CSV table of C-alpha atoms and ligand atoms in Angstrom, one decimal:
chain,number,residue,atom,x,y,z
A,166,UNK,CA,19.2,31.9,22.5
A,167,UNK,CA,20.6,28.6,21.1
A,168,UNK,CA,18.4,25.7,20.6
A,169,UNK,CA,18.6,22.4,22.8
A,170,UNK,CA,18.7,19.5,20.6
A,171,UNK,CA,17.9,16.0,20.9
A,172,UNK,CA,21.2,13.9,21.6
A,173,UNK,CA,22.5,12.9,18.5
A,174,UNK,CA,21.3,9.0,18.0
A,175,UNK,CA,17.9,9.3,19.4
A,176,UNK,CA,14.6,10.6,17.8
A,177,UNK,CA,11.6,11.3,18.8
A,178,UNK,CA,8.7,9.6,17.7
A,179,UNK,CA,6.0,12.4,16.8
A,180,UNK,CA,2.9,12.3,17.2
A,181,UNK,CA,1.4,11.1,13.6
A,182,UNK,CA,4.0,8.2,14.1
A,183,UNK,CA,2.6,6.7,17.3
A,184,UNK,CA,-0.7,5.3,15.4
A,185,UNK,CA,2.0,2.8,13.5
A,186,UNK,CA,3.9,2.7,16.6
A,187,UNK,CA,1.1,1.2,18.6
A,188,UNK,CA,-0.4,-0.8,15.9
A,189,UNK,CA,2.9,-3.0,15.4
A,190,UNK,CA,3.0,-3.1,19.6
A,191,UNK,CA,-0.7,-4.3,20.4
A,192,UNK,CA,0.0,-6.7,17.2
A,193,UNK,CA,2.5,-8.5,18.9
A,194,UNK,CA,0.8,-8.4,21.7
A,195,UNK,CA,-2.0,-10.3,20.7
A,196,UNK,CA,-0.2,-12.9,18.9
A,197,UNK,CA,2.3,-13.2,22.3
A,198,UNK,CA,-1.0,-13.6,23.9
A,199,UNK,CA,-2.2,-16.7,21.9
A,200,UNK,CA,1.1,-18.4,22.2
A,201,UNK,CA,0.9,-17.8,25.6
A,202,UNK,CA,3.6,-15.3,26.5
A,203,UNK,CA,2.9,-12.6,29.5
A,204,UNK,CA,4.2,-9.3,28.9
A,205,UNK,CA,7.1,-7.9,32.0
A,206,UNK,CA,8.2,-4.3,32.3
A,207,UNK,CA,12.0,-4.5,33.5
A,208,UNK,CA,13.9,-1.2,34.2
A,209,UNK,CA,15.9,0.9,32.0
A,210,UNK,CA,19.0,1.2,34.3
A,211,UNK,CA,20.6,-2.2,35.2
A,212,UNK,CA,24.0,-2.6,37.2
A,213,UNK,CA,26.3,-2.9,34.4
A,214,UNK,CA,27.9,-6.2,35.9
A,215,UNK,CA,24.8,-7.5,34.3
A,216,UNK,CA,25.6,-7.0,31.2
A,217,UNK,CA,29.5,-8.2,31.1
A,218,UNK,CA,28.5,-11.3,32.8
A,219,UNK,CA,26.0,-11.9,30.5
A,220,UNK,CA,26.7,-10.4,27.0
A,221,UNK,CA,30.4,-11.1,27.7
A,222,UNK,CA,33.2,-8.7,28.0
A,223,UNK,CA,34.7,-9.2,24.6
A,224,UNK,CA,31.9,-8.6,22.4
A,225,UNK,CA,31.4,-5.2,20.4
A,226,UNK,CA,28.5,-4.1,22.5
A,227,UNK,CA,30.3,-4.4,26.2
A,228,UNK,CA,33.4,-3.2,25.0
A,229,UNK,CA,32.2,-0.4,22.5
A,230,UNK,CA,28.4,0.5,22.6
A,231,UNK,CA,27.3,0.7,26.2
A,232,UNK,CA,26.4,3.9,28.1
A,233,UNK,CA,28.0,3.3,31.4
A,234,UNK,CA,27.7,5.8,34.1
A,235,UNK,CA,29.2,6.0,37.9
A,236,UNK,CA,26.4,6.6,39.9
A,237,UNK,CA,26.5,9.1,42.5
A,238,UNK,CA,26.9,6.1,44.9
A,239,UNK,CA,29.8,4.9,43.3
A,240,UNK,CA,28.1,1.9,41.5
A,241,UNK,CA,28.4,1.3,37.4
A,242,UNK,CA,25.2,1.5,35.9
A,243,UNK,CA,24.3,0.6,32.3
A,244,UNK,CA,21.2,1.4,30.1
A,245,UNK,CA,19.9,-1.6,28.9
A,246,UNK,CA,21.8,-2.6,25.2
A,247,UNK,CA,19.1,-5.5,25.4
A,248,UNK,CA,16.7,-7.1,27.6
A,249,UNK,CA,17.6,-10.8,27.8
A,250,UNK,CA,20.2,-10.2,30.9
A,251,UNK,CA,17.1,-8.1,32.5
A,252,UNK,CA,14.6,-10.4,32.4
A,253,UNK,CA,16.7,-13.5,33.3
A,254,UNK,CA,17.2,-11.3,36.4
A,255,UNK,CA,14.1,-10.6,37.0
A,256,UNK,CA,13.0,-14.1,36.7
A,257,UNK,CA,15.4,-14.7,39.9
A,258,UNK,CA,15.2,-12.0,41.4
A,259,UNK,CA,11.6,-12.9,42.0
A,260,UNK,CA,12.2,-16.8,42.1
A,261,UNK,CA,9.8,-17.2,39.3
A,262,UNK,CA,11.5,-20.5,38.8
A,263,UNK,CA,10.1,-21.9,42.4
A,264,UNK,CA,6.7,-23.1,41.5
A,265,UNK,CA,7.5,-24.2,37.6
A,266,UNK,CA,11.1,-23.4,36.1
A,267,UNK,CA,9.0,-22.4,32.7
A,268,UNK,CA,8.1,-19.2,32.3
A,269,UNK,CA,7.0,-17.6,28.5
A,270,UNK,CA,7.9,-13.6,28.5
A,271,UNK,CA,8.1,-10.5,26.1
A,272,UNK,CA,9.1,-6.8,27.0
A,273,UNK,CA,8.6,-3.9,24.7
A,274,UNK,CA,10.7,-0.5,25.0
A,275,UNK,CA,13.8,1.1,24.3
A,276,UNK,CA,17.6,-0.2,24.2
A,277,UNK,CA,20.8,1.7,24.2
A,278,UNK,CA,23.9,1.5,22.4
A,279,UNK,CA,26.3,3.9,21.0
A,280,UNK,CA,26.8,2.8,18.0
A,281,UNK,CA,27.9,5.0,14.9
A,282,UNK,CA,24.1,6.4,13.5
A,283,UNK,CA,23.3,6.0,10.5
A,284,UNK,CA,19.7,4.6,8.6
A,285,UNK,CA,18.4,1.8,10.4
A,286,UNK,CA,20.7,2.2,13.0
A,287,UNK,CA,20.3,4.8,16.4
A,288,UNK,CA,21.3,4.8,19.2
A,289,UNK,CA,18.4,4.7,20.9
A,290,UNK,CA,16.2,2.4,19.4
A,291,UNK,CA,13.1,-0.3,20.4
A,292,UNK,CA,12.8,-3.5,20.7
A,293,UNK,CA,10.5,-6.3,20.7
A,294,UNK,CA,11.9,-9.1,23.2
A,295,UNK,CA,10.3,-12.7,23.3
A,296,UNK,CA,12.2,-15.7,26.3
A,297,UNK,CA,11.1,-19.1,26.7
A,298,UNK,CA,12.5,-20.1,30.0
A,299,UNK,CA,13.0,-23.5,31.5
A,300,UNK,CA,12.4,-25.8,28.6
A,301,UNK,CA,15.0,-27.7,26.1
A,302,UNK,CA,12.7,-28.8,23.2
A,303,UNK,CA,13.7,-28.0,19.9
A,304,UNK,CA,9.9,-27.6,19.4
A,305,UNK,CA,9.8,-24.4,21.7
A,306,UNK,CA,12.7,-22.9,19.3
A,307,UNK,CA,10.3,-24.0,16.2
A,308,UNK,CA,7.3,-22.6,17.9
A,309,UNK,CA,9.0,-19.1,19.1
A,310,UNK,CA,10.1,-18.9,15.0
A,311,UNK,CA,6.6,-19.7,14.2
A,312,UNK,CA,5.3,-16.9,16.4
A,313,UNK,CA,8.0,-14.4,14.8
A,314,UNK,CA,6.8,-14.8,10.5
A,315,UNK,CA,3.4,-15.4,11.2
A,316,UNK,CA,3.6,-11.8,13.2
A,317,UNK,CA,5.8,-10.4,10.5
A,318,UNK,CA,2.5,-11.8,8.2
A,319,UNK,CA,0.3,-10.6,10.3
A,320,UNK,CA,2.0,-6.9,10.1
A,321,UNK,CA,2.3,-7.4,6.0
A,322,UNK,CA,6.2,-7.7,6.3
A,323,UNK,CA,6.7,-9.9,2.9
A,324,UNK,CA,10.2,-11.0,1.0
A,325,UNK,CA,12.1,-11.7,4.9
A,326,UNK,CA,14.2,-14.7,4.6
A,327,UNK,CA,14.8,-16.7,7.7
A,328,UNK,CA,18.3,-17.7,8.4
A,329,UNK,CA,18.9,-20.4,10.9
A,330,UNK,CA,22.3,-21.8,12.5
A,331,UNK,CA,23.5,-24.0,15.3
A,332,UNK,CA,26.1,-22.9,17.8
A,333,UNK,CA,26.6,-26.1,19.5
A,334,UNK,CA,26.9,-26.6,22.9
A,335,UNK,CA,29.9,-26.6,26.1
A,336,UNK,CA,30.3,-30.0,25.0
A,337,UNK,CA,31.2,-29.4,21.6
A,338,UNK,CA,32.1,-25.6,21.2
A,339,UNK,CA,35.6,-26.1,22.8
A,340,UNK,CA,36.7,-28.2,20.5
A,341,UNK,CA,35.6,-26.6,17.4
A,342,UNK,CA,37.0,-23.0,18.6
A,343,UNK,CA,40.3,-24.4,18.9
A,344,UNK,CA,40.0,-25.4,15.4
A,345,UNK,CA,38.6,-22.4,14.2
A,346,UNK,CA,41.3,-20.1,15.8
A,347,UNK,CA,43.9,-22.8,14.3
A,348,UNK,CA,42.5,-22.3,10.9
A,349,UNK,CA,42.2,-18.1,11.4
A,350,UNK,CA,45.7,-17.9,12.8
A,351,UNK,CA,47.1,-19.1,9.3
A,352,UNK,CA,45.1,-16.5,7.7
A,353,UNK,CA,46.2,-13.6,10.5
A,354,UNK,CA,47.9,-11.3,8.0
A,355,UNK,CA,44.5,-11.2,5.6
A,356,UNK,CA,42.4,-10.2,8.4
A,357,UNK,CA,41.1,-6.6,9.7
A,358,UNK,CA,43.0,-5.5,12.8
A,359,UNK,CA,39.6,-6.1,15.0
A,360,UNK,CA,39.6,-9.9,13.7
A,361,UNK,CA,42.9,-10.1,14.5
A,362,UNK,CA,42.9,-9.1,18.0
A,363,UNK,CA,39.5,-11.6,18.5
A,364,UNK,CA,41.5,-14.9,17.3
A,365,UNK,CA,42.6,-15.3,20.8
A,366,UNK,CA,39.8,-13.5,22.6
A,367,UNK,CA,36.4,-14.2,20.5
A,368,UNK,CA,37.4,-16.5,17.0
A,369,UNK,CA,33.6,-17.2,16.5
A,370,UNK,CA,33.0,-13.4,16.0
A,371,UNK,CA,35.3,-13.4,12.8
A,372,UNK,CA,32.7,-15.0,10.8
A,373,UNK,CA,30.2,-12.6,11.6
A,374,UNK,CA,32.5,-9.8,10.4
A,375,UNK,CA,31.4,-7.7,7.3
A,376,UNK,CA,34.9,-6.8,5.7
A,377,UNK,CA,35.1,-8.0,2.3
A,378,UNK,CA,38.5,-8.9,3.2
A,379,UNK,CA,37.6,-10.5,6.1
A,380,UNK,CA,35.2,-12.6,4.4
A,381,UNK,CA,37.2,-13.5,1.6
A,382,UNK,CA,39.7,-15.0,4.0
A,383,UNK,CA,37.6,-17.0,6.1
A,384,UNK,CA,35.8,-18.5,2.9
A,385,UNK,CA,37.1,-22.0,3.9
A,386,UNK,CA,36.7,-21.9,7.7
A,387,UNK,CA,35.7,-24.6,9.8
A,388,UNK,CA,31.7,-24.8,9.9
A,389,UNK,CA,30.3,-25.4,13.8
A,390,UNK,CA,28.0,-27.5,11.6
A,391,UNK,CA,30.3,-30.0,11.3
A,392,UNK,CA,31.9,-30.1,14.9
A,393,UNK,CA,28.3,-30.2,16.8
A,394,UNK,CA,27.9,-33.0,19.2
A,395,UNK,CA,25.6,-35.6,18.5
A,396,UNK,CA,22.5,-34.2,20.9
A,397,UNK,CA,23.2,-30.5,19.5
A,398,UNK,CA,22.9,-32.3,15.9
A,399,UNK,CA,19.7,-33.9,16.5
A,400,UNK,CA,18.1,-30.3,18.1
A,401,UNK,CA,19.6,-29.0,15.0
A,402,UNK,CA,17.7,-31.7,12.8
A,403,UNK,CA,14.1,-31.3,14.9
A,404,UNK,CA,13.9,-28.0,14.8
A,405,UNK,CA,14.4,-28.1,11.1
A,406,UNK,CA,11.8,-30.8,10.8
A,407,UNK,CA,9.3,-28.7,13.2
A,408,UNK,CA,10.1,-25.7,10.5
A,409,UNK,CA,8.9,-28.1,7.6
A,410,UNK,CA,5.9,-28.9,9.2
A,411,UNK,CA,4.4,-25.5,9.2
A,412,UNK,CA,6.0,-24.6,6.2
A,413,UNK,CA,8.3,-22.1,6.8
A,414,UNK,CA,11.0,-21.5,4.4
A,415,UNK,CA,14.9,-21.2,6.0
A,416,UNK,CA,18.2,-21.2,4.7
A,417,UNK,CA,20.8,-22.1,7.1
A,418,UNK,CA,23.7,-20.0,7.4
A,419,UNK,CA,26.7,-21.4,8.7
A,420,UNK,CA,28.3,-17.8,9.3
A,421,UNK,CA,25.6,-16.6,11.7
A,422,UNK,CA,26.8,-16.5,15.3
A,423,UNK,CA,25.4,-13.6,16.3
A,424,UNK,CA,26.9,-10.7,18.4
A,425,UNK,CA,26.3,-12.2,21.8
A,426,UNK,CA,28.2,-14.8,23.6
A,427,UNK,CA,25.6,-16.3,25.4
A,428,UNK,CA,24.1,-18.9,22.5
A,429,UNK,CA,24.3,-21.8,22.1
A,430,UNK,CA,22.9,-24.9,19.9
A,431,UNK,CA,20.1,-22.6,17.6
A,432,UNK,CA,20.5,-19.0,16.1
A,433,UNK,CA,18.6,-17.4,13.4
A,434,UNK,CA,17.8,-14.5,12.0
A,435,UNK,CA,15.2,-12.7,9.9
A,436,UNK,CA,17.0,-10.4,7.0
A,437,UNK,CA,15.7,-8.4,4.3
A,438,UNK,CA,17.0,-6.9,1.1
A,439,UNK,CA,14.9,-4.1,1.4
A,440,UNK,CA,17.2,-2.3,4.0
A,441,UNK,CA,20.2,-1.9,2.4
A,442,UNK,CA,23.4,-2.3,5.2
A,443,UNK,CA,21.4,-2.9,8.5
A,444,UNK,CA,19.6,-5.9,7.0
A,445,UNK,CA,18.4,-7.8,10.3
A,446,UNK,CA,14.7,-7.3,11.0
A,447,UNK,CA,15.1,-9.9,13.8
A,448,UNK,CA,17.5,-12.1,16.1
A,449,UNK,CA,17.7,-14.9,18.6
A,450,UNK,CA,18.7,-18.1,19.6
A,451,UNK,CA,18.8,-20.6,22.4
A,452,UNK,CA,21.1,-19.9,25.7
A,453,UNK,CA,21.3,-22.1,27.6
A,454,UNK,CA,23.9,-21.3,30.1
A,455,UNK,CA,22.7,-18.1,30.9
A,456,UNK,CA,20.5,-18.4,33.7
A,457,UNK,CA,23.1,-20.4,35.4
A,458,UNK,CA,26.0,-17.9,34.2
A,459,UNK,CA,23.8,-14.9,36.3
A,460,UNK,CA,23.7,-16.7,39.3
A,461,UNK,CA,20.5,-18.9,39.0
A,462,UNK,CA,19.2,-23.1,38.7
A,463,UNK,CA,20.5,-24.6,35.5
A,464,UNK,CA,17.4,-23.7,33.1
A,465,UNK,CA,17.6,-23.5,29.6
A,466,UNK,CA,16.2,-20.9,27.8
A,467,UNK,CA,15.2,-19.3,24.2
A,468,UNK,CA,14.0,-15.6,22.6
A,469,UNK,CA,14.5,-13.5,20.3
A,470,UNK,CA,14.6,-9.3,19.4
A,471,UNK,CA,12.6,-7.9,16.7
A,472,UNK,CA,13.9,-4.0,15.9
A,473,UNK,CA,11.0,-1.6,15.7
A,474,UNK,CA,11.9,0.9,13.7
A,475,UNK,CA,13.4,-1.6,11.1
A,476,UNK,CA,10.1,-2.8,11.1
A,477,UNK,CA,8.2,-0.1,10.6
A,478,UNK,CA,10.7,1.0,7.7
A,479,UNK,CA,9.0,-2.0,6.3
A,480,UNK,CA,5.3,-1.7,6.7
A,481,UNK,CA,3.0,-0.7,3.7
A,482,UNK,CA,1.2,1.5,6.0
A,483,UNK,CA,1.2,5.5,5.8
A,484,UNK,CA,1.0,7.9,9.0
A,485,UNK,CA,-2.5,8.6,8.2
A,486,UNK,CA,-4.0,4.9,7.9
A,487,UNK,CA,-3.9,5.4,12.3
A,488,UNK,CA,-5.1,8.7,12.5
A,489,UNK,CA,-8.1,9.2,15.1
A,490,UNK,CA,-9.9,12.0,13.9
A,491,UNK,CA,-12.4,13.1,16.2
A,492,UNK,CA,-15.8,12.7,15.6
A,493,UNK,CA,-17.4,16.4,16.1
A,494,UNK,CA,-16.2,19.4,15.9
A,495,UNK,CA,-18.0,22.2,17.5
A,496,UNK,CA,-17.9,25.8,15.7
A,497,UNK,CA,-18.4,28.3,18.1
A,498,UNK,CA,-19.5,32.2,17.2
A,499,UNK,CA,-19.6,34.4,20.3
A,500,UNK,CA,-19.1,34.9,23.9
A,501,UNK,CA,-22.1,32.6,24.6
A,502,UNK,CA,-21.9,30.2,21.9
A,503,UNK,CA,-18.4,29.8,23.1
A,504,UNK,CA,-19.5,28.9,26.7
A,505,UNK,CA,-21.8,26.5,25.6
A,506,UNK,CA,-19.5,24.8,23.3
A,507,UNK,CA,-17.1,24.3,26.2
A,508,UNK,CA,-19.6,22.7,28.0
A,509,UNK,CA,-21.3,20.1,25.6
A,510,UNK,CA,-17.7,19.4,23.9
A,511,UNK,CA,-16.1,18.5,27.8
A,512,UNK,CA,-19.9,16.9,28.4
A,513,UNK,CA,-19.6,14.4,25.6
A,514,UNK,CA,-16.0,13.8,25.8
A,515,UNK,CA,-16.7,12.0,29.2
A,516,UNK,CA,-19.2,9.9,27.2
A,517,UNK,CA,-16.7,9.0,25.5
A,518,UNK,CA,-16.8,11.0,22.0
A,519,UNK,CA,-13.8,12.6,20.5
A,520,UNK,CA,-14.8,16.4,20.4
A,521,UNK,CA,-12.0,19.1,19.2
A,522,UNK,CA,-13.3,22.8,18.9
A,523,UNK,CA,-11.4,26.2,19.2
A,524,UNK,CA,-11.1,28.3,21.6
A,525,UNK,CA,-9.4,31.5,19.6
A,526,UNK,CA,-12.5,33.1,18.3
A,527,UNK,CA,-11.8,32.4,15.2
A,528,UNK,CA,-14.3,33.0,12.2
A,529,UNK,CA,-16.9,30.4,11.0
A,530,UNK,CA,-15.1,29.6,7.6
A,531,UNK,CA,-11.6,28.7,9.5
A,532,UNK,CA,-13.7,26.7,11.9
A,533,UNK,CA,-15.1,25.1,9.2
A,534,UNK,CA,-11.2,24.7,7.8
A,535,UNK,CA,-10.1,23.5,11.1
A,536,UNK,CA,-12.5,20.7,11.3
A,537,UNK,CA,-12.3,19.6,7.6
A,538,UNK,CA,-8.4,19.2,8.2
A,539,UNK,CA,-8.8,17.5,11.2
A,540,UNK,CA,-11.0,15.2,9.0
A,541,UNK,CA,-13.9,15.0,11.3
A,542,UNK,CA,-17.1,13.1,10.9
A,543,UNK,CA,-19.8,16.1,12.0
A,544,UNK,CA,-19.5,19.7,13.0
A,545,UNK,CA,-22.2,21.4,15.4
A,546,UNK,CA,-22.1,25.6,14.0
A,547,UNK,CA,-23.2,27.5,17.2
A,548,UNK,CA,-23.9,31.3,17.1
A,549,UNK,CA,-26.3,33.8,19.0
A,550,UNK,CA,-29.4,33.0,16.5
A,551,UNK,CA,-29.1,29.6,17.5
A,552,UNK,CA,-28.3,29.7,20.8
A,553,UNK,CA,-31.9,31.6,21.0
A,554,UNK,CA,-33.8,29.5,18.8
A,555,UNK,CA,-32.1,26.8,20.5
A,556,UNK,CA,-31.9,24.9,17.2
A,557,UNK,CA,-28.3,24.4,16.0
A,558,UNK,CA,-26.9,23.3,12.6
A,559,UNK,CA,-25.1,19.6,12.3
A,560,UNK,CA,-23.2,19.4,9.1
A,561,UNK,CA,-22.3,15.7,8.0
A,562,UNK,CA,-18.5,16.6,6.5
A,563,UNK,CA,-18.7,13.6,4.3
A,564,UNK,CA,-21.6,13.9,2.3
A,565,UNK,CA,-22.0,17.6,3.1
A,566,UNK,CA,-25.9,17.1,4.2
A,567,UNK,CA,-27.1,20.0,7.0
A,568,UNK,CA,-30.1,19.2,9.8
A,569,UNK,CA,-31.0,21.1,12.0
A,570,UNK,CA,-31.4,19.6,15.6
A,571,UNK,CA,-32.7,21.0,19.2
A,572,UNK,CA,-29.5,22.2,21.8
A,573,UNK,CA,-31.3,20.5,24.3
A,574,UNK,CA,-31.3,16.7,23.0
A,575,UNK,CA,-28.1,17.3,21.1
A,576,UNK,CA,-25.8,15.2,23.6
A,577,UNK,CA,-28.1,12.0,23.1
A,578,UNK,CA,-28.2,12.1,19.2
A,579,UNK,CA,-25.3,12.9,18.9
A,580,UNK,CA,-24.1,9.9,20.5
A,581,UNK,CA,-26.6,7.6,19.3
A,582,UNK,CA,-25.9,8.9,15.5
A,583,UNK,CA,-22.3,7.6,16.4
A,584,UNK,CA,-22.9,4.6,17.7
A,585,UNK,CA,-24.9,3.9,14.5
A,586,UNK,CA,-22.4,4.4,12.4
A,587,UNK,CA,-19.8,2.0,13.9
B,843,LIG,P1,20.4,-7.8,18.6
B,843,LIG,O1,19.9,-7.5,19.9
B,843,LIG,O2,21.7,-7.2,18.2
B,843,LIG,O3,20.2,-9.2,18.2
B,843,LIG,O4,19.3,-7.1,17.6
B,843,LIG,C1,18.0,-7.5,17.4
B,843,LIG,C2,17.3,-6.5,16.4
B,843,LIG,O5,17.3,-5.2,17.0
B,843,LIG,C3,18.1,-6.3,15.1
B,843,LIG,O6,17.7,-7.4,14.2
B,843,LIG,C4,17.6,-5.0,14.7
B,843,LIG,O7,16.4,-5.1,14.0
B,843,LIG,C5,17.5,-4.2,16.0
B,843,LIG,N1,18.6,-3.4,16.3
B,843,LIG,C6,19.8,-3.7,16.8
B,843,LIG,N2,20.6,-2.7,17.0
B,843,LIG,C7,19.9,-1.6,16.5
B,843,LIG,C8,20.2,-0.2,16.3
B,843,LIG,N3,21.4,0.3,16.8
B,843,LIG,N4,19.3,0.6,15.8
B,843,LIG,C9,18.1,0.1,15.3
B,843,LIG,N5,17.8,-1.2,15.5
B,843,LIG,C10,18.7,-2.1,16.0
């Protein structure tokens, strides 16, 4: 019969994988925890008016990358392409606002889009989200960049460069779009056909585009840099001084405007060379209209997305570095032997030692084998002589040295012997 694959776009994440996997996750979430961010779970499936209202309608994502179903009760629903719009939501729909508008939240887990797959890039992928809610310091953009490299340190990411940008606000935007779209309609024949069509319906997305035509044109476009409003200039100017003060090196990029259209005054990014086309590691900014936009107070807010498996593309860490290998194995010979070894291994395992043994009846060397590839610290060999002598052999795998211990106290020294050696 034909095989059932795995949709094309998404991966599984195997099980030698998921030691990395968990080590970048409880990372972050112990440097979250010191900054004082609280980890929400928010679900997969969101209505997908969430999403237009929020991403915007003319972006690439909404229009191209979203997996948008009719529901059996007749309702568009969207898996998540991110989790800003979700957790906004969330911190309505629960009024978390009420008692103290500020509220500091990350959400790990998976993201959809369908975009085309290649390295770097799935469809399914994971993300690491970070939002600041209810505050408009520059210092809370500085300190939410802070968090970012020092876990990218932490994690031994090395040669990121931090890109930083501002968008301005709804006081100045306006103004500079109109010059912007000025300046790219003169320059409408040199443009790709998707630039073309987003002068009139999202100019700020040209800049972002990668066609080398594209980019050539647009060499001389207006900068939002120079059309910010005097408050957005000044946010712009602390959060660059709050960057100097802990040392962290930026360039800014005035091209940066990210895919969304909710930002506004910062954006940044973290980019590598090491990844070839899919250079981002990491992305954010401030947004400040959103939680007004989806129905809520007017509260500012700020985050950011790391990618996970970009990250762990990066990591100088092999599969095996997080491999738990168990601490005994037990080498059963015989119908006996084998009863017993069920017993202590299931025994000691609720004491909380990783036991592995085999069940197959299969000879003493490819016990032996089994346990030496599962690298594990001791093995117990049980067979009818010792089972009536009630002395059993303990083999230490490392150095190789045998004793011979008593069945009967084997639990407790067993357990004691491991918690000597940690
Ligand atoms: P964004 O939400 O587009 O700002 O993306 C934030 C981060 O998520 C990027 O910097 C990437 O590291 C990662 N990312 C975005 N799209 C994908 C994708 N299709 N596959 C893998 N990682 C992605």
């Amino acid at each position: 019969m034909d095989m059932i694959t795995a949709v094309r776009g998404f991966k599984d994440i195997l099980p030698q994988e998921t030691g990395k996997w968990r080590y970048i996750e409880e990372t972050a979430r112990n440097i979250f925890s010191d900054f004082g961010f609280r980890e929400i779970r928010v679900p997969i499936l969101e209505k997908t008016a969430l999403f237009k209202r929020s991403i915007g309608e003319l972006t690439d994502i909404v229009e191209k990358e979203m997996y948008t179903f009719l529901d059996r009760s007749d309702e568009y629903i969207t898996l998540r392409p991110e989790a800003t719009a979700s957790i906004i939501r969330a911190y309505l729909e629960h009024s978390m606002y009420s008692a103290d508008p500020v509220a500091k939240l990350f959400t790990i887990g998976p993201m959809f889009r369908r975009e085309r797959p290649q390295k770097g890039r799935y469809r399914q992928f994971h993300q690491i989200n970070v939002e600041s809610i209810g505050l408009d310091d520059p210092r809370i953009d500085a300190e939410i960049i802070l968090m970012l490299t020092q876990y990218l340190e932490r994690i031994k990411i090395a040669d990121v460069e931090l890109q930083i940008n501002s968008l301005g606000c709804t006081t100045c935007r306006p103004d500079y779009r109109k010059k912007l779209t000025l300046f790219l309609r003169g320059k409408e024949n040199d443009l790709c056909e998707d630039c073309r069509r987003r002068i009139s319906s999202n100019p700020l997305r040209i800049l972002d585009c990668k066609r080398k035509n594209c980019i050539h044109a647009i060499e001389n476009a207006p900068k939002t840099l120079d059309f910010v409003c005097p408050g957005c200039n000044e946010h712009f100017a602390k959060l660059q001084e709050f960057l100097n003060i802990f040392g962290i090196p930026f360039v800014i990029n005035t091209r940066m405007v990210r895919g969304l259209d909710y930002y506004t005054k910062t954006t940044f990014e973290i980019v590598t060379e090491s990844l070839g086309a899919q250079n981002a590691i990491a992305g954010g900014g401030r947004y400040d209209g959103l939680v007004r936009d989806l129905g809520g107070p007017d509260v500012p807010g700020t985050g950011f997305a790391l990618g996970c498996e970009r990250i762990l593309s990066l990591v100088p860490f092999k599969d095996d570095d997080f491999l738990l290998s168990p601490d005994l194995f037990i080498a059963a010979i015989g119908d006996d032997a084998e009863k017993l070894s069920f017993i202590l291994c299931n025994r000691l395992r609720l004491r909380g030692v990783k036991v592995e043994t085999d069940y197959a009846g299969k000879s003493l060397k490819s016990q032996m084998k089994k346990s030496d590839k599962l690298k594990c610290r001791f093995t117990l060999m049980l067979g009818k002589k010792e089972l009536m002598e009630k002395v059993a052999v303990l083999r230490d795998m490392q150095s190789g040295i045998q004793e011979h211990l008593t069945i009967d106290d084997f639990e407790d020294i067993i357990v004691k012997k491991l918690q000597e050696r940690k």
